[in-house]
Amino acid sequence: MSAVKDQSEHQNHAQNIIVIHPGSHYLRIGRASDVNPVRILHAIARRRKPGGETHRDGLLPPVVEKTKQLLQELEDGRLQITHTLQSCVQSNGQRRYATPPQQIAAFNRRSQPEVLPDGQTDWYDKDGRDVVIGEDVLQLNPTGEYNVHFPIRRGELNLHAGVGGSLFAVMSDLQSIWEHVLHTRLEIKPSDMKHYRAVLVIPDIYNRAHLREYVTLLLNQIGFGCCFLVQDHVAATFGAGLGYACVVDVGDGKTSVSCVEDGISHPNTRVRFDYGGADVTQVFYWLLQKCAFPYRECNEQMPLDGVLLRRLKEDFGHVNLDVCGSVEKSFTVQHPATPKRQYTLQVGDEAMVAPLSIFYTELLAITGANRTAPKTQNRCSSQPHPEDCFDAEYIRETGRRNKDNLEQSAIDSGALANTDAPDEDLVVDGLEQEREAKSNDRDYLLPSGQLVGLDQAVIQSIERCPTDELKRKMYSCILIVGGGIKFAGIASWLQSQLARKIPAAYRSEQSIVSSPKDMDPEITSWKGAAVMSCLESVVELWLTEPEWTRYGLRILREKAVFMW
């Protein structure tokens, strides 16, 4: 009877905890007691003021200018992957074969769309709402009078110089979207918000100033009774039921790697790249165009075409070496104000080349993503804030003063004979960490200035672990999460690439987990945060509104479950 009562109390407790995992493409939000979260497009459209400035965030990252040099670089990258695939063998031991691209292109040029009956719809513009949220944004006329905003891009707040790009505007967009889901989908009344607790999943590499904005949003603006923050990689290990793992998280707009042990993400091992599934979609579209994509009117910057290309990448993409030659596929195009059409096309190794651009980053030049320097935790440190009395600026300044005082004491006592060469051990300076972070960035770049592939990033992250024993543990358990590379066979490919590059001392049995407990890797972190929020040990972590109002960042630093 007692066990049943405890279970009932646990269920009631979990129903009052809301877990929020905001992403570049989707927002995942739900009760800790839910099997799956609500998933909606993390976008908002606001009606433009008369004569106001236009701003439309695209569903996909924009393509850079296709110069002769860029096209040559893309072609070289494509050929490199194609030759690698040709040298691979199938599971039966036979060599792979591929259908010539010219043959596939000839078929696709002859392909004509079939018009389907009763397929025409209208643009979603009729009720004249000032604000449109979620998937409804896709049904707005692209030439209409709405500005479209995605509040998060590449894993960070989408701040820019255009209209709606200020910190205040972005936080207002987040509040509008989150409250919309809380009130309409989770059916929580605004007056009841104070009875609910919030768990926010944040990136493993975070900006301290942005964390402050998030907590203020949850406690002061939306009105939750209390909240706590958890890093996505730490949450992923809870979701997968693992005590430790090297977490590889490929989202829509970012890819991140870090080593997590016992609920702690080791700061030195964290790295984030500004590329993800959306960049792979653009690579796939470029490859489809090379083989005469039959939907010739496609414009990847139009929202509905962006959705279509994303779906084709997910449906067609794979890394299964046993699939050879061309495969015939069909898809439908349904845009408002135009008839519904069905297309048939052939796809060859393009379906494998695009997913492998995460490993061979030359192809990511299509969006310029392979030219951006990776981010480490030190690079993402925020500007000093008056509320945070132990920020990097404070530590740097007090470190300098301590060093000067120590040197002066040593000179006064005669311990330092040569004042021109002070002992390096006396340096207690935050600048040293910054210099180390910049040298770490170079580790993730090839001599040409391009980013390394995912396999090399995993190795370099693990090699930054402090002990050999920890390195061995991380090589033995690699967890893949996120919705950016949900391709059949991707885990096996990563495993084969790592097997050739892992230092001999750590070549034990590798375990690569891509769908723990048969769970969709998109929700592993959300599920982990839900599990974590119900543990008895997190009682001390909850941050209340009075505490936040009184102490600000100081109380967050004290209660955070991650190293500040």
GROMACS .gro file of C-alpha atoms in nm, residues 202 204 206 228-239 241-247 258-267 269-270 470 473-474 528 532 535 537-538 541 559-564:
model
   49
  202ILE     CA    1   2.074   2.446  -2.189
  204ASP     CA    2   2.681   2.226  -2.282
  206TYR     CA    3   2.668   2.829  -2.255
  228PHE     CA    4   1.679   2.470  -1.242
  229LEU     CA    5   1.906   2.442  -1.547
  230VAL     CA    6   2.079   2.129  -1.679
  231GLN     CA    7   2.327   2.093  -1.965
  232ASP     CA    8   2.202   1.894  -2.265
  233HIS     CA    9   2.492   1.644  -2.261
  234VAL     CA   10   2.448   1.570  -1.890
  235ALA     CA   11   2.074   1.525  -1.946
  236ALA     CA   12   2.150   1.290  -2.239
  237THR     CA   13   2.345   1.051  -2.016
  238PHE     CA   14   2.050   1.042  -1.770
  239GLY     CA   15   1.812   0.978  -2.060
  241GLY     CA   16   2.081   0.550  -1.838
  242LEU     CA   17   2.461   0.583  -1.862
  243GLY     CA   18   2.698   0.682  -1.582
  244TYR     CA   19   2.953   0.816  -1.829
  245ALA     CA   20   2.978   0.874  -2.205
  246CYS     CA   21   3.139   1.083  -2.473
  247VAL     CA   22   2.823   1.260  -2.595
  258SER     CA   23   3.188   1.656  -2.464
  259CYS     CA   24   3.280   1.391  -2.208
  260VAL     CA   25   3.036   1.343  -1.920
  261GLU     CA   26   3.105   1.144  -1.604
  262ASP     CA   27   2.878   1.115  -1.299
  263GLY     CA   28   2.662   1.408  -1.408
  264ILE     CA   29   2.953   1.644  -1.479
  265SER     CA   30   3.053   1.763  -1.828
  266HIS     CA   31   3.433   1.812  -1.827
  267PRO     CA   32   3.486   2.174  -1.946
  269THR     CA   33   3.648   1.841  -2.349
  270ARG     CA   34   3.358   2.059  -2.469
  470LEU     CA   35   3.883   0.837  -1.808
  473LYS     CA   36   3.605   0.482  -2.038
  474MET     CA   37   3.504   0.747  -2.291
  528GLY     CA   38   1.699   1.270  -1.924
  532MET     CA   39   1.669   1.398  -1.334
  535LEU     CA   40   1.528   1.249  -0.825
  537SER     CA   41   1.893   1.443  -0.484
  538VAL     CA   42   1.786   1.751  -0.687
  541LEU     CA   43   1.894   2.256  -0.692
  559LYS     CA   44   2.306   2.610  -0.706
  560ALA     CA   45   2.402   2.527  -1.065
  561VAL     CA   46   2.465   2.157  -1.134
  562PHE     CA   47   2.750   2.246  -1.370
  563MET     CA   48   3.086   2.414  -1.325
  564TRP     CA   49   3.028   2.788  -1.359
   0.00000   0.00000   0.00000
